[in-house]
Coordinates of C-alpha atoms and ligand atoms in Angstrom, one line a residue:
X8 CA 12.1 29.4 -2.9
X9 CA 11.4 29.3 1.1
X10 CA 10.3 25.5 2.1
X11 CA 9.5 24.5 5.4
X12 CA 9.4 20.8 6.0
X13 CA 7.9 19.0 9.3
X14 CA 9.1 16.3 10.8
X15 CA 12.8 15.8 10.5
X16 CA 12.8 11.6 10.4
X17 CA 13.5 9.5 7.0
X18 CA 10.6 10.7 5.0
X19 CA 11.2 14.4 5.5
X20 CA 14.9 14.4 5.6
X21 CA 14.8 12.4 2.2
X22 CA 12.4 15.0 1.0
X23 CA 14.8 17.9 1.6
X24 CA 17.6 16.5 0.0
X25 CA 15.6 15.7 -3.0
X26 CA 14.3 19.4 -3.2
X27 CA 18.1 20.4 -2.5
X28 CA 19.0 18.6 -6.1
X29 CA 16.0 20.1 -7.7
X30 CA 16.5 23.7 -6.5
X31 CA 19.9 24.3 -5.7
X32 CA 19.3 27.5 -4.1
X33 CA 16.1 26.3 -1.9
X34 CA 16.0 27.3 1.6
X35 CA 14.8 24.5 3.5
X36 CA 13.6 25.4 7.8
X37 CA 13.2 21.2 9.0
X38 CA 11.1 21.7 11.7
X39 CA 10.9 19.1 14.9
X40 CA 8.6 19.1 17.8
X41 CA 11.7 17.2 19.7
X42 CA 14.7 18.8 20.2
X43 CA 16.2 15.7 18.2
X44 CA 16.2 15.2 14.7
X45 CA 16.1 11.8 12.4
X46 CA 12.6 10.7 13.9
X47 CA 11.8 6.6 13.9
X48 CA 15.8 6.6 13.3
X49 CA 16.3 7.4 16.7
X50 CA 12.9 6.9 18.1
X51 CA 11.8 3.7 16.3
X52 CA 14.6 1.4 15.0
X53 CA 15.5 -1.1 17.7
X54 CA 18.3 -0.3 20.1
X55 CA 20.1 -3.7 18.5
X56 CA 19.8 -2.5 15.2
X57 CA 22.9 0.1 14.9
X58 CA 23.9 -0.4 11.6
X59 CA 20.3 0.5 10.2
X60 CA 20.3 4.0 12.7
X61 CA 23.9 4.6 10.5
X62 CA 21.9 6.3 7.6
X63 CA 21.8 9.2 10.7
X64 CA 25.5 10.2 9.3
X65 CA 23.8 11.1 6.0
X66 CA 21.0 12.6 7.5
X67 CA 23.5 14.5 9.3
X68 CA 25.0 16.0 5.6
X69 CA 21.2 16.8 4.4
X70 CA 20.7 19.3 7.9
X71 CA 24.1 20.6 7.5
X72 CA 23.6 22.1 3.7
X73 CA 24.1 25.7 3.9
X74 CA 20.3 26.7 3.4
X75 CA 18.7 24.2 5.2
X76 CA 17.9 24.6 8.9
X77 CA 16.9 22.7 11.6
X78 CA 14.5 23.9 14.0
X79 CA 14.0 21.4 16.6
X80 CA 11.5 21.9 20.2
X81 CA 9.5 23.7 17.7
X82 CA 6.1 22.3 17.2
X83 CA 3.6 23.2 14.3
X84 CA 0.1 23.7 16.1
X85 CA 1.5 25.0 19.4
X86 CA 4.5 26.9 18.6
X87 CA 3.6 28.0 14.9
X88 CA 0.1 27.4 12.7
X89 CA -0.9 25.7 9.7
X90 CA -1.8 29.2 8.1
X91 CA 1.3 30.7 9.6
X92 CA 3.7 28.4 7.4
X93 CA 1.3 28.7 4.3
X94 CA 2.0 32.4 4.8
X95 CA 5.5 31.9 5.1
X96 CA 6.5 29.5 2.9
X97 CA 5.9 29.0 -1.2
X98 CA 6.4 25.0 -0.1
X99 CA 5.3 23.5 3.1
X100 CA 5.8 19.1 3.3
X101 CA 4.3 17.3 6.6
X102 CA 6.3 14.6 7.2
X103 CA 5.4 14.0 10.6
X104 CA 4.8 10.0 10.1
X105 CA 2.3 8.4 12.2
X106 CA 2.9 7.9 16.0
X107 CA -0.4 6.7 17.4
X108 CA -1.1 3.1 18.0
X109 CA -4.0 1.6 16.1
X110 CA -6.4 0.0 18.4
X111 CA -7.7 -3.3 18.6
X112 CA -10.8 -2.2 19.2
X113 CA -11.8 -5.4 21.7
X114 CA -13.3 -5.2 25.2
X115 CA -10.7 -4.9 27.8
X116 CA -8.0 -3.2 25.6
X117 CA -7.9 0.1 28.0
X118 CA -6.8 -2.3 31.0
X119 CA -3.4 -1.9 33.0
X120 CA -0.6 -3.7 31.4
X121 CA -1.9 -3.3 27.7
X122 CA 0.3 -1.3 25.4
X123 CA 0.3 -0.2 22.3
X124 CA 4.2 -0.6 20.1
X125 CA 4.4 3.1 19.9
X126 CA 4.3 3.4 23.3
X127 CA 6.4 1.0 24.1
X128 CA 8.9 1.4 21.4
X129 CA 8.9 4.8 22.7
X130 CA 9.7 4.2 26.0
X131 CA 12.4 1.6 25.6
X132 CA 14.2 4.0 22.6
X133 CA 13.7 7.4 25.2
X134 CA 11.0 9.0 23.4
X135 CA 10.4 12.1 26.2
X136 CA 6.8 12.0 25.6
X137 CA 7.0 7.5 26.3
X138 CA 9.7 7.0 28.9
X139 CA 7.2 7.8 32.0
X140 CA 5.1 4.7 30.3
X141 CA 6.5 2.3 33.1
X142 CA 5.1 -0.8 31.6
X143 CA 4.2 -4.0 33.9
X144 CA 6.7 -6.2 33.1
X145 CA 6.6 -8.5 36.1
X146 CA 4.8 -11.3 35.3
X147 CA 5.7 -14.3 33.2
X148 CA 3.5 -14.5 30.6
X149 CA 3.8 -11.5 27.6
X150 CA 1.5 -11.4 24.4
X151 CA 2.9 -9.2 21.5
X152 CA 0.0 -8.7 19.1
X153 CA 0.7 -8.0 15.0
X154 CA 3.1 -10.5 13.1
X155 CA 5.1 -7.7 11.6
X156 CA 8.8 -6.5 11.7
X157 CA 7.5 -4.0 15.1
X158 CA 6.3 -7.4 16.7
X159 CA 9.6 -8.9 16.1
X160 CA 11.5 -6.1 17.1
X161 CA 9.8 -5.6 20.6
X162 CA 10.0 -9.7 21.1
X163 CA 13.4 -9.3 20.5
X164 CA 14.6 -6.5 22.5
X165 CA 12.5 -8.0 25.5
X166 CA 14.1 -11.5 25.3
X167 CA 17.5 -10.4 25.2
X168 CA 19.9 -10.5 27.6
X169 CA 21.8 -7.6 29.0
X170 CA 24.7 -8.6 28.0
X171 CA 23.3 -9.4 24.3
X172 CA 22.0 -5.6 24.3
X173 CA 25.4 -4.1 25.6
X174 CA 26.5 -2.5 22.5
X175 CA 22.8 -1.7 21.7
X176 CA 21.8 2.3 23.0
X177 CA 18.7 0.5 24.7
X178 CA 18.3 3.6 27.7
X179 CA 19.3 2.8 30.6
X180 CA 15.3 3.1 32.1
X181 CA 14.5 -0.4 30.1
X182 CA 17.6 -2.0 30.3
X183 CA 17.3 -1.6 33.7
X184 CA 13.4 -2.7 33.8
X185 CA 14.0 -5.4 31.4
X186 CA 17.1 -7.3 32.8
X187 CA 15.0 -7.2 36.1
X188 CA 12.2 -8.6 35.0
X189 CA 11.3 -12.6 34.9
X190 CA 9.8 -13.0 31.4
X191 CA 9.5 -17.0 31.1
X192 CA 7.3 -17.0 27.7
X193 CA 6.9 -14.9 24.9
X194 CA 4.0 -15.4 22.5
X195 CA 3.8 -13.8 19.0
X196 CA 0.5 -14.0 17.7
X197 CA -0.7 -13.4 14.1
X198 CA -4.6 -13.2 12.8
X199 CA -3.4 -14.9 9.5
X200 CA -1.1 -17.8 8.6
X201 CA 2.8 -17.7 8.3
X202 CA 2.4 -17.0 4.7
X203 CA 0.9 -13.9 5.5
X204 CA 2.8 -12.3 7.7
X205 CA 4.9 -9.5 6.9
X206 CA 7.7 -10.4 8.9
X207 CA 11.6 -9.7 6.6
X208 CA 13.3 -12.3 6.7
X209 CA 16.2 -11.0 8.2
X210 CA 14.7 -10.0 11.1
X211 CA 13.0 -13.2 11.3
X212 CA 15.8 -15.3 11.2
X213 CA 17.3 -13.0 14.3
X214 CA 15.1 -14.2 16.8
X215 CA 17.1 -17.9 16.6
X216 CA 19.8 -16.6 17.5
X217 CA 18.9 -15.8 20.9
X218 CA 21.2 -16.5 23.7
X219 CA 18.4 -17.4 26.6
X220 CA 15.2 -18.5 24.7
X221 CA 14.0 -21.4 22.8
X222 CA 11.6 -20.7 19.7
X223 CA 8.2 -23.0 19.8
X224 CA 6.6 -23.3 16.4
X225 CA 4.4 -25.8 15.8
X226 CA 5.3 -27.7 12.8
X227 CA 1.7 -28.1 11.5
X228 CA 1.0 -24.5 11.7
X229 CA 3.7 -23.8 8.9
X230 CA 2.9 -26.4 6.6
X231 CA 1.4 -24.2 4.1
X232 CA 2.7 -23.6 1.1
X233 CA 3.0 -20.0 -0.8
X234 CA 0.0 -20.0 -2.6
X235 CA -0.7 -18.4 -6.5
X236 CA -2.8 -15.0 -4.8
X237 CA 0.4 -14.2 -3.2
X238 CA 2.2 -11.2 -5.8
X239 CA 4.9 -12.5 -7.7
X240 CA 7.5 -9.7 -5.7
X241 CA 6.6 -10.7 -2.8
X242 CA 6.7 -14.8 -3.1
X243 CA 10.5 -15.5 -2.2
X244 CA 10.4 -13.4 0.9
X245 CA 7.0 -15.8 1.6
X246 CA 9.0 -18.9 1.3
X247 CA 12.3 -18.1 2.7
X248 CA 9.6 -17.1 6.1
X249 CA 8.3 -20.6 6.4
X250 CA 11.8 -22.2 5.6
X251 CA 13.4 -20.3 8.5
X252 CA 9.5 -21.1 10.9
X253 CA 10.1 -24.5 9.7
X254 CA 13.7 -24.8 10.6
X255 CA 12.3 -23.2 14.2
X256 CA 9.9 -26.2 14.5
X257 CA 12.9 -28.6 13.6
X258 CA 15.0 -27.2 16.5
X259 CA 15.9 -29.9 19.1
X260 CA 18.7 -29.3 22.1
X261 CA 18.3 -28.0 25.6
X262 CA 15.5 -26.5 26.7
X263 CA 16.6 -22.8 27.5
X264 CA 15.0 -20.6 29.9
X265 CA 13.3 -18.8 28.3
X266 CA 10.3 -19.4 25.0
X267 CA 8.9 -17.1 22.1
X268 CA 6.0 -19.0 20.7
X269 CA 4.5 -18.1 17.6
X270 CA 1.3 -18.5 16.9
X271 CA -1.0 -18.5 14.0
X272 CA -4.3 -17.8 12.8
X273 CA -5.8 -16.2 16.4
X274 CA -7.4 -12.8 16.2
X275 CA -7.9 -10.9 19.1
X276 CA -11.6 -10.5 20.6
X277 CA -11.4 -9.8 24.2
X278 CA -8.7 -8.8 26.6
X279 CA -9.1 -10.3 30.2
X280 CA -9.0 -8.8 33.3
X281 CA -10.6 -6.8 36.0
X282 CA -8.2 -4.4 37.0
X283 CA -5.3 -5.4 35.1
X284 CA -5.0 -7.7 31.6
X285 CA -4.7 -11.6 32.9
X286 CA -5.3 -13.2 29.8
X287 CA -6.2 -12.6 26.0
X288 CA -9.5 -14.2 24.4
X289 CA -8.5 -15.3 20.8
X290 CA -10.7 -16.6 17.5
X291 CA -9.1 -19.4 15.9
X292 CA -9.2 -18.4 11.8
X293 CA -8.4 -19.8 9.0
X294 CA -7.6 -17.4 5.5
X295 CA -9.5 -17.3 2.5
X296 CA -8.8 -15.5 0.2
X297 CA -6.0 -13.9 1.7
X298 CA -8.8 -13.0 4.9
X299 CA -8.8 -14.1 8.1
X300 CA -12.2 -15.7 8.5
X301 CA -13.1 -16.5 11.8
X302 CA -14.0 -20.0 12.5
X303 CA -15.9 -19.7 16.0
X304 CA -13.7 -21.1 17.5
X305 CA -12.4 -19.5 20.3
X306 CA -9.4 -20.1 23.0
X307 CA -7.8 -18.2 25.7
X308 CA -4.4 -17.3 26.7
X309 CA -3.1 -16.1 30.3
X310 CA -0.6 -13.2 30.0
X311 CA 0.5 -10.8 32.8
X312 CA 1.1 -8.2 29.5
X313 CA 0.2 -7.4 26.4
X314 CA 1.6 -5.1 23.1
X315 CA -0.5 -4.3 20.5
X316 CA 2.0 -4.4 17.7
X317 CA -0.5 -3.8 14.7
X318 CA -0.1 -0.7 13.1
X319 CA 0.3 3.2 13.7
X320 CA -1.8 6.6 12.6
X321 CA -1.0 9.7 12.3
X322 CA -2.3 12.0 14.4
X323 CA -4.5 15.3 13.2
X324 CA -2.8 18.8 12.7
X325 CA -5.0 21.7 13.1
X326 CA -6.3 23.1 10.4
X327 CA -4.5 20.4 8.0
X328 CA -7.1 18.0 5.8
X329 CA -7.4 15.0 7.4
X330 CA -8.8 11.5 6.6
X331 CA -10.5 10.2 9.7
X332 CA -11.0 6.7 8.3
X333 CA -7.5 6.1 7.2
X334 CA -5.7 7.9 10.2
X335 CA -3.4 10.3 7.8
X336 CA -3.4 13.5 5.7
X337 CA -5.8 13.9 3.1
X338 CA -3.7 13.9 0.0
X339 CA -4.1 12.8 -3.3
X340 CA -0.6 10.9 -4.0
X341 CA 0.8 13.6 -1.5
X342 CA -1.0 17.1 -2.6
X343 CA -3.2 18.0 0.3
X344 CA -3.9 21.6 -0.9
X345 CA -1.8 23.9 -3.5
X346 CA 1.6 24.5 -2.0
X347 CA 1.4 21.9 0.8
X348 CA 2.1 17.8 0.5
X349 CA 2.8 15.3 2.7
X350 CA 5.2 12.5 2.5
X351 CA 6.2 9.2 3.9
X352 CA 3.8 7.7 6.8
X353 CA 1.6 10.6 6.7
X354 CA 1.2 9.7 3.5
X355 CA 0.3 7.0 2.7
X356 CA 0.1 4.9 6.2
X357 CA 2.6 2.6 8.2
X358 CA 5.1 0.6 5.7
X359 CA 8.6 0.1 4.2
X360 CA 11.6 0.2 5.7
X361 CA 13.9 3.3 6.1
X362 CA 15.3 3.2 2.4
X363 CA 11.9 3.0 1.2
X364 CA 11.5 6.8 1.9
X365 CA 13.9 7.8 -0.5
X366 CA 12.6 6.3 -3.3
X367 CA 9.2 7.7 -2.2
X368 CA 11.2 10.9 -2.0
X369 CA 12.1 11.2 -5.5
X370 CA 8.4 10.5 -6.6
X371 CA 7.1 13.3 -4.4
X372 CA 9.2 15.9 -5.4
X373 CA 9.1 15.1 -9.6
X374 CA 5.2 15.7 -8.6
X375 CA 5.7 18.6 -7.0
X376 CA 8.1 20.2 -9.4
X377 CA 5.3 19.2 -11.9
X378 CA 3.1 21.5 -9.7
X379 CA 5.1 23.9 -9.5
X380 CA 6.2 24.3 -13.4
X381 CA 2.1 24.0 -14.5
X382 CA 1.2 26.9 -11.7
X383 CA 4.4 28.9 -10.6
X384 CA 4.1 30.1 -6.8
X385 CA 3.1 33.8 -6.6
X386 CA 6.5 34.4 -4.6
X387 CA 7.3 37.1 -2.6
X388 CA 6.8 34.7 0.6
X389 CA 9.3 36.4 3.6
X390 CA 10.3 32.2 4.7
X391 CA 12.4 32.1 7.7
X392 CA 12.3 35.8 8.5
X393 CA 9.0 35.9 9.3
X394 CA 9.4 32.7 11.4
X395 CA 12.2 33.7 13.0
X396 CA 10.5 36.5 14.2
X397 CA 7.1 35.1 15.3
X398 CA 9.1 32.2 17.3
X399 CA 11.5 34.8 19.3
X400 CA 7.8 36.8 20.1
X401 CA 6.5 33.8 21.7
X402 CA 9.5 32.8 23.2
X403 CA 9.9 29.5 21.9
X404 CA 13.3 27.7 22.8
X405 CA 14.7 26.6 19.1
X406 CA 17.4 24.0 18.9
X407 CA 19.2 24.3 16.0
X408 CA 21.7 22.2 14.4
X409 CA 24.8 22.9 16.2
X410 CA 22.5 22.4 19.5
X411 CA 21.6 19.1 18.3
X412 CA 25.1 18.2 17.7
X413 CA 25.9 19.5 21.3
X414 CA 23.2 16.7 22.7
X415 CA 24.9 14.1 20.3
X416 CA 28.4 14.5 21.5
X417 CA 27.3 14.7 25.7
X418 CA 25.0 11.3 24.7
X419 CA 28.0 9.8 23.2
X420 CA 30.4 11.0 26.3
X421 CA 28.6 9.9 28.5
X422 CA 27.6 6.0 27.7
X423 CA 29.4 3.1 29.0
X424 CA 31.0 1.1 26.3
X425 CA 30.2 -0.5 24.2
X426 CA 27.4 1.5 24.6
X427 CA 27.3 3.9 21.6
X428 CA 25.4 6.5 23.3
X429 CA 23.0 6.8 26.2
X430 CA 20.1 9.0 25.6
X431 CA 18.9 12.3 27.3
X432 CA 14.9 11.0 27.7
X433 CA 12.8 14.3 29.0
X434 CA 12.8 17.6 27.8
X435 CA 14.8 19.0 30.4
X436 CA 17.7 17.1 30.2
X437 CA 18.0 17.5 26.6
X438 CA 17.5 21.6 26.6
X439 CA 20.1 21.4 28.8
X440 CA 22.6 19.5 27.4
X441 CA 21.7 21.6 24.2
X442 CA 23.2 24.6 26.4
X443 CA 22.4 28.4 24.5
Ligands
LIG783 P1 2.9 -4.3 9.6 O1 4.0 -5.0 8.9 O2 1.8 -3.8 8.8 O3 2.3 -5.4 10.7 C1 1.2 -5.2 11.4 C2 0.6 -6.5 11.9 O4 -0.5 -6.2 12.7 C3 0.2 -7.4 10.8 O5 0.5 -8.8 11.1 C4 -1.4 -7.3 10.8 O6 -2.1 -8.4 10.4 C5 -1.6 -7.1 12.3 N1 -2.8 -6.5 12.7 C6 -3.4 -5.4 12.2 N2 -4.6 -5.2 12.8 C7 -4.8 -6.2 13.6 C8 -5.8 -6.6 14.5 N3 -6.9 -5.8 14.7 N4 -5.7 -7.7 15.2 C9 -4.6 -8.5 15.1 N5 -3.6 -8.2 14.3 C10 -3.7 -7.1 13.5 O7 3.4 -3.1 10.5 P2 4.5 -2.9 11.6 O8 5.0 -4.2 12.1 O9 3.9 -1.9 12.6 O10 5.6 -2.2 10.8 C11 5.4 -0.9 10.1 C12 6.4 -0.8 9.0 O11 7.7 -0.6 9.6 C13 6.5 -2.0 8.1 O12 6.7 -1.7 6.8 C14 7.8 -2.7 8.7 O13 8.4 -3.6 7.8 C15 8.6 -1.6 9.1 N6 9.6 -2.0 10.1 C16 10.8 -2.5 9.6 C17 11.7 -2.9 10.5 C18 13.0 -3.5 10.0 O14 13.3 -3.5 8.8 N7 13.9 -4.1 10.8 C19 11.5 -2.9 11.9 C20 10.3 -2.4 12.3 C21 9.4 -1.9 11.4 P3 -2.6 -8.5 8.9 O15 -1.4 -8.7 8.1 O16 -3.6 -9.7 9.0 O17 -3.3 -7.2 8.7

C-alpha cells in the first residue's frame, strides 16, 4: 500500500500514524511545500505557548517510522500534480489545512496597516512566505478583529514584553519590531456578546497576567448570563468566560501602561482611511437567537492598525474538488473522489485545537479502511519510485527527514537562551542550513 499524504502539520501527521496502526506495512511519502515539517505547530501556535509545540517530539516518532518519508520543499501543484499522485499512490490524504485569511468583506479592508491573522501569525512565527509582511506597528491605537483563541493569541504576543517573551522562539524580526514599537491600547472586538465567544478559557485567563497592561472590560457588557440555546458541552466553558471577563471588570490597582480593551457586540462595516487604516466604523448589535443582529447603531474607533482575526480557508489545489462557498475541499465526511480524502482543516474548516486532529484522525481512517475493504484498490501503483523519479527530472530540491533535523539542531545552536530556538525565516537560509 503506497500513501502519500500532503501537508505534514497536526491533521496529516495524525493521519499517518493512524494508517501506520492500520497497515503496518504502509508506505507513507509526507509531503511539505516548506522545507519544515509539523505545520500550525511551528507556524501557528504562539511563540509563548511551548508546551503546546511539545507534541512536535511525537510528531518527530510518526516521520521517523521506517516507511514513512518526509518530503519537504516539495509542493503538490508546482513540483508534482494532482493526477501524478493519483497515478502513484493507491491512497492520497490532503491535509494541507487552511492558510488564507477570511475577509471581512467591508470597504476599506485592502488599506495599508490592515492584516489578516494568517499573515501576521505568519510573520511573527517565521513563516518564509509572511516574514517580508512588515506590518505598521507604529502607532498607538491596534484593533484585533474575531473574539477567538487567534485574537487572543496575537493580543497577547503584541502586549508582551520582551523580557515576558524571552523563553518564547518569537523570531528575532518581531521581537525586534514589537519591543520597538509604542502600542498604548489594544482593543479586542467581538460581533456577538461574551457568551458567545469562543475564546478557552485558559487562554483567556492569560491575558491578566500581563506584566505591562491593564485589561478594560466594562462590567455591563458581561452581565449576561449563559443562556438555555447554548449546548449543554459547551455551557461551563461559557460561564467560567464571563467569571474570568467579570473578574477583568473587578480589577482595581495601578493603572499600567499599557490597555487591552474588550469589546462586545460591534461588527465591522467600514475600515477608515485614505491611504492607510485610521479608524474602524463598527455596528453596535445585539444577539438573538444566537445572531448578531444589527441595531443601527453605529460608532467609530481610531486605530493606526488593524488584524482581522476571524477565520482561515483553504486555498484551491489544481485539479482537486473544491467548494468555493465554504473555502475547503469538496468532501463528503473526507472522501473527495475514490482513493483521495482530506483531513483536518481542509476538511471540515478552521476549529479545534491540536489534539482535536487526532481524534478526527481515527474517524478518517476507520472510513477509509471501510472504503477500502467494500472496493479493494486495483494495486499495482509504483508509489515513491515513480516520484522519486519525476522529482530528480525536474530537479526539485527535497528535504528529507534527516535534512529537517539538520535545520532543527542549527535553529537550536544558534538561539540565545532561554530562547529554545531561533528560526531560519526564507527559503534560502533554511536550504542551507539543510546542507545536501
Ligand atoms: P474562531 O474561534 O472561529 O474565531 C473566529 C472569530 O471571528 C469569532 O469570534 C467570529 O465571530 C469572528 N468573526 C468571523 N467573521 C467575522 C466578521 N465578518 N466580522 C467580525 N467577526 C467575525 O477561530 P480562530 O480564532 O481563527 O481559531 C481557529 C481554531 O484554532 C479554533 O478552533 C481555535 O480554538 C484554535 N486555536 C486554539 C488555540 C489554543 O488552544 N491556544 C490558539 C489559536 C487557535 P462569530 O463567533 O460571531 O462568528
Amino acid at each position: 500500500m503506497h500513501v502519500a499524504i500532503v501537508g505534514s502539520g497536526p491533521s496529516g501527521l495524525y493521519t499517518a500514524d493512524a494508517l501506520a496502526r492500520l497497515w503496518p506495512d504502509v508506505e507513507i511519502d509526507v509531503f511539505d511545500r516548506l522545507p519544515t515539517p509539523y505545520g500550525l505547530v511551528r507556524g501557528g501556535i504562539a511563540p509563548d505557548h511551548q508546551s503546546t509545540k511539545a507534541v512536535a517530539r511525537a510528531f518527530e516518532r510518526t516521520l521517523s517510522r521506517s516507511g514513512t518519508r518526509f518530503l519537504g520543499n516539495v509542493e503538490i501543484g508546482r513540483d508534482l500534480s494532482y493526477e501524478e499522485l493519483k497515478a502513484a499512490y493507491d491512497l492520497v490524504v490532503f491535509s494541507i489545512g487552511a492558510e488564507i485569511d477570511r475577509p471581512l468583506g467591508i470597504p476599506g479592508e485592502h488599506l495599508r496597516g490592515v492584516y489578516g491573522a494568517a499573515a501576521f501569525v505568519g510573520w511573527y512565527n517565521g513563516h518564509p512566505r509572511h516574514r517580508d509582511l512588515d506590518p505598521l506597528l507604529d502607532g498607538k491605537a491596534l484593533a484585533v478583529i474575531g473574539n477567538g483563541n487567534v485574537a487572543l493569541d496575537v493580543v497577547r504576543v503584541l502586549a508582551k514584553t520582551l523580557a515576558e517573551l524571552a523563553d518564547s522562539d518569537i523570531c528575532a524580526h518581531a521581537a525586534e519590531r514589537i519591543g520597538a514599537a509604542h502600542l498604548r491600547d489594544l482593543y479586542l472586538i467581538g460581533r456577538r456578546g461574551p457568551v458567545e465567544a469562543s475564546f478557552t478559557p485558559i487562554e483567556l485567563a492569560e491575558l491578566g497576567e500581563l506584566q505591562r497592561c491593564d485589561i478594560i472590560v466594562d462590567p455591563a457588557a458581561v452581565s449576561a448570563e449563559v443562556g438555555p440555546e447554548v449546548p449543554e458541552k459547551e455551557v461551563k466553558v461559557r460561564q467560567r468566560n464571563l467569571e474570568i471577563l467579570r473578574s477583568f471588570a473587578a480589577r482595581v490597582g495601578d493603572p499600567k501602561p499599557m490597555r487591552v480593551h474588550i469589546l462586545f457586540n460591534a461588527a465591522p462595516v467600514a475600515v477608515l482611511g485614505e491611504e492607510r487604516v485610521t479608524g474602524l466604523m463598527f455596528e453596535r448589535t445585539r444577539v438573538v437567537e444566537g445572531r448578531a443582529e444589527p441595531t443601527g447603531e453605529r460608532f467609530e474607533l481610531p486605530v493606526d492598525t488593524a488584524i482581522a482575526a476571524i477565520g482561515y480557508l483553504t486555498g484551491p489545489l489544481p485539479g482537486v474538488p473544491f467548494d468555493e462557498k465554504r473555502g475547503r475541499f469538496a468532501n463528503d465526511e473526507g472522501a473527495i473522489e475514490p482513493g483521495v480524502y482530506a483531513a483536518g482543516w481542509c476538511k471540515h474548516g478552521p476549529r479545534g485545537v491540536v489534539g482535536t486532529n487526532r481524534t478526527d484522525a481515527g474517524v478518517l481512517v476507520k472510513r477509509i479502511a471501510e472504503d477500502f475493504a467494500a472496493n479493494p484498490p486495483a494495486g499495482g501503483k509504483p508509489g515513491s519510485r515513480e516520484i522519486d523519479l519525476l522529482l530528480r527530472k525536474r530537479n526539485v530540491r527535497v528535504v528529507e527527514f534527516a535534512a529537517w533535523k539538520r535545520i532543527d539542531a542549527a535553529e537550536i545552536a544558534r538561539a540565545l537562551p532561554p530562547k529554545p530556538r531561533e528560526k531560519f525565516v526564507t527559503a534560502e537560509e533554511l536550504l542551507a542550513a539543510a546542507g545536501d
